[in-house]
mmCIF file of C-alpha atoms in Angstrom:
data_model
loop_
_atom_site.group_PDB
_atom_site.id
_atom_site.type_symbol
_atom_site.label_atom_id
_atom_site.label_comp_id
_atom_site.label_asym_id
_atom_site.label_seq_id
_atom_site.Cartn_x
_atom_site.Cartn_y
_atom_site.Cartn_z
ATOM 1 C CA MET A 25 121.912 80.115 77.792
ATOM 2 C CA ALA A 26 122.510 78.024 81.120
ATOM 3 C CA SER A 27 126.135 79.029 81.746
ATOM 4 C CA GLY A 28 127.772 82.719 81.907
ATOM 5 C CA ASN A 29 127.217 85.840 84.331
ATOM 6 C CA VAL A 30 124.033 87.007 85.640
ATOM 7 C CA GLU A 31 124.558 90.222 83.628
ATOM 8 C CA SER A 32 125.063 88.481 80.069
ATOM 9 C CA GLN A 33 122.149 86.198 80.719
ATOM 10 C CA GLU A 34 119.863 89.508 81.831
ATOM 11 C CA ALA A 35 121.080 91.125 78.451
ATOM 12 C CA SER A 36 120.465 88.094 76.260
ATOM 13 C CA LEU A 37 116.864 87.941 77.860
ATOM 14 C CA SER A 38 115.896 91.417 77.642
ATOM 15 C CA ALA A 39 116.891 91.284 73.901
ATOM 16 C CA LEU A 40 114.795 88.031 73.587
ATOM 17 C CA VAL A 41 112.055 89.954 75.234
ATOM 18 C CA LYS A 42 112.337 92.714 72.897
ATOM 19 C CA LEU A 43 112.526 90.643 69.909
ATOM 20 C CA SER A 44 109.435 88.043 70.760
ATOM 21 C CA GLY A 45 107.254 91.117 70.453
ATOM 22 C CA CYS A 46 106.916 90.369 66.575
ATOM 23 C CA HIS A 47 104.918 87.639 65.485
ATOM 24 C CA ALA A 48 107.410 86.193 62.897
ATOM 25 C CA ASN A 49 110.087 86.259 65.684
ATOM 26 C CA LYS A 50 107.746 84.347 67.938
ATOM 27 C CA GLU A 51 107.280 81.649 65.348
ATOM 28 C CA LEU A 52 111.262 81.256 64.550
ATOM 29 C CA ILE A 53 111.651 81.289 68.711
ATOM 30 C CA ALA A 54 109.172 78.539 69.061
ATOM 31 C CA ALA A 55 110.257 76.604 66.095
ATOM 32 C CA ALA A 56 114.157 77.147 67.260
ATOM 33 C CA GLY A 57 113.391 75.070 70.413
ATOM 34 C CA GLY A 58 113.299 78.557 72.434
ATOM 35 C CA VAL A 59 110.236 77.634 74.581
ATOM 36 C CA PRO A 60 111.504 74.546 76.419
ATOM 37 C CA ILE A 61 115.096 76.475 77.051
ATOM 38 C CA ILE A 62 113.247 79.455 78.838
ATOM 39 C CA VAL A 63 111.244 76.997 80.761
ATOM 40 C CA ASP A 64 114.111 75.339 82.020
ATOM 41 C CA LEU A 65 115.772 78.536 83.091
ATOM 42 C CA ILE A 66 112.628 79.563 85.085
ATOM 43 C CA PHE A 67 112.680 76.244 87.064
ATOM 44 C CA SER A 68 116.768 76.012 87.648
ATOM 45 C CA PRO A 69 118.457 78.145 90.380
ATOM 46 C CA HIS A 70 118.844 81.451 89.355
ATOM 47 C CA THR A 71 118.356 85.056 90.268
ATOM 48 C CA ALA A 72 114.974 86.849 90.652
ATOM 49 C CA ILE A 73 115.607 89.270 87.518
ATOM 50 C CA ILE A 74 116.720 86.220 85.396
ATOM 51 C CA ILE A 75 113.423 84.480 86.035
ATOM 52 C CA ALA A 76 111.550 87.837 85.685
ATOM 53 C CA ARG A 77 113.284 88.280 82.374
ATOM 54 C CA CYS A 78 112.167 84.478 81.560
ATOM 55 C CA CYS A 79 108.283 85.231 82.575
ATOM 56 C CA GLU A 80 108.548 88.278 80.326
ATOM 57 C CA VAL A 81 109.759 86.367 77.356
ATOM 58 C CA LEU A 82 107.017 83.547 77.934
ATOM 59 C CA GLU A 83 104.505 86.329 78.148
ATOM 60 C CA LYS A 84 105.174 88.022 74.781
ATOM 61 C CA LEU A 85 105.503 84.459 72.910
ATOM 62 C CA THR A 86 101.971 83.510 74.325
ATOM 63 C CA SER A 87 100.120 87.073 73.662
ATOM 64 C CA ASN A 88 98.245 87.771 70.380
ATOM 65 C CA ASP A 89 99.559 91.427 70.385
ATOM 66 C CA ASP A 90 102.616 91.983 68.483
ATOM 67 C CA GLY A 91 103.308 95.438 70.006
ATOM 68 C CA ILE A 92 102.254 97.587 67.045
#
């Protein structure tokens, strides 16, 4: 996800925010190595919206609520 335009990255991260609201998906994302990728995106030079979406994903992944 490190390459590509801002719009496609934002769309991908927005989908990941929605998917990470489910406990089963949280486990899959973490097991697939998604957390280090998201953290790397936060600390690399990106627009504010990309950083905000990454923070949303991490918030969802670390919450105990499945959004149900």
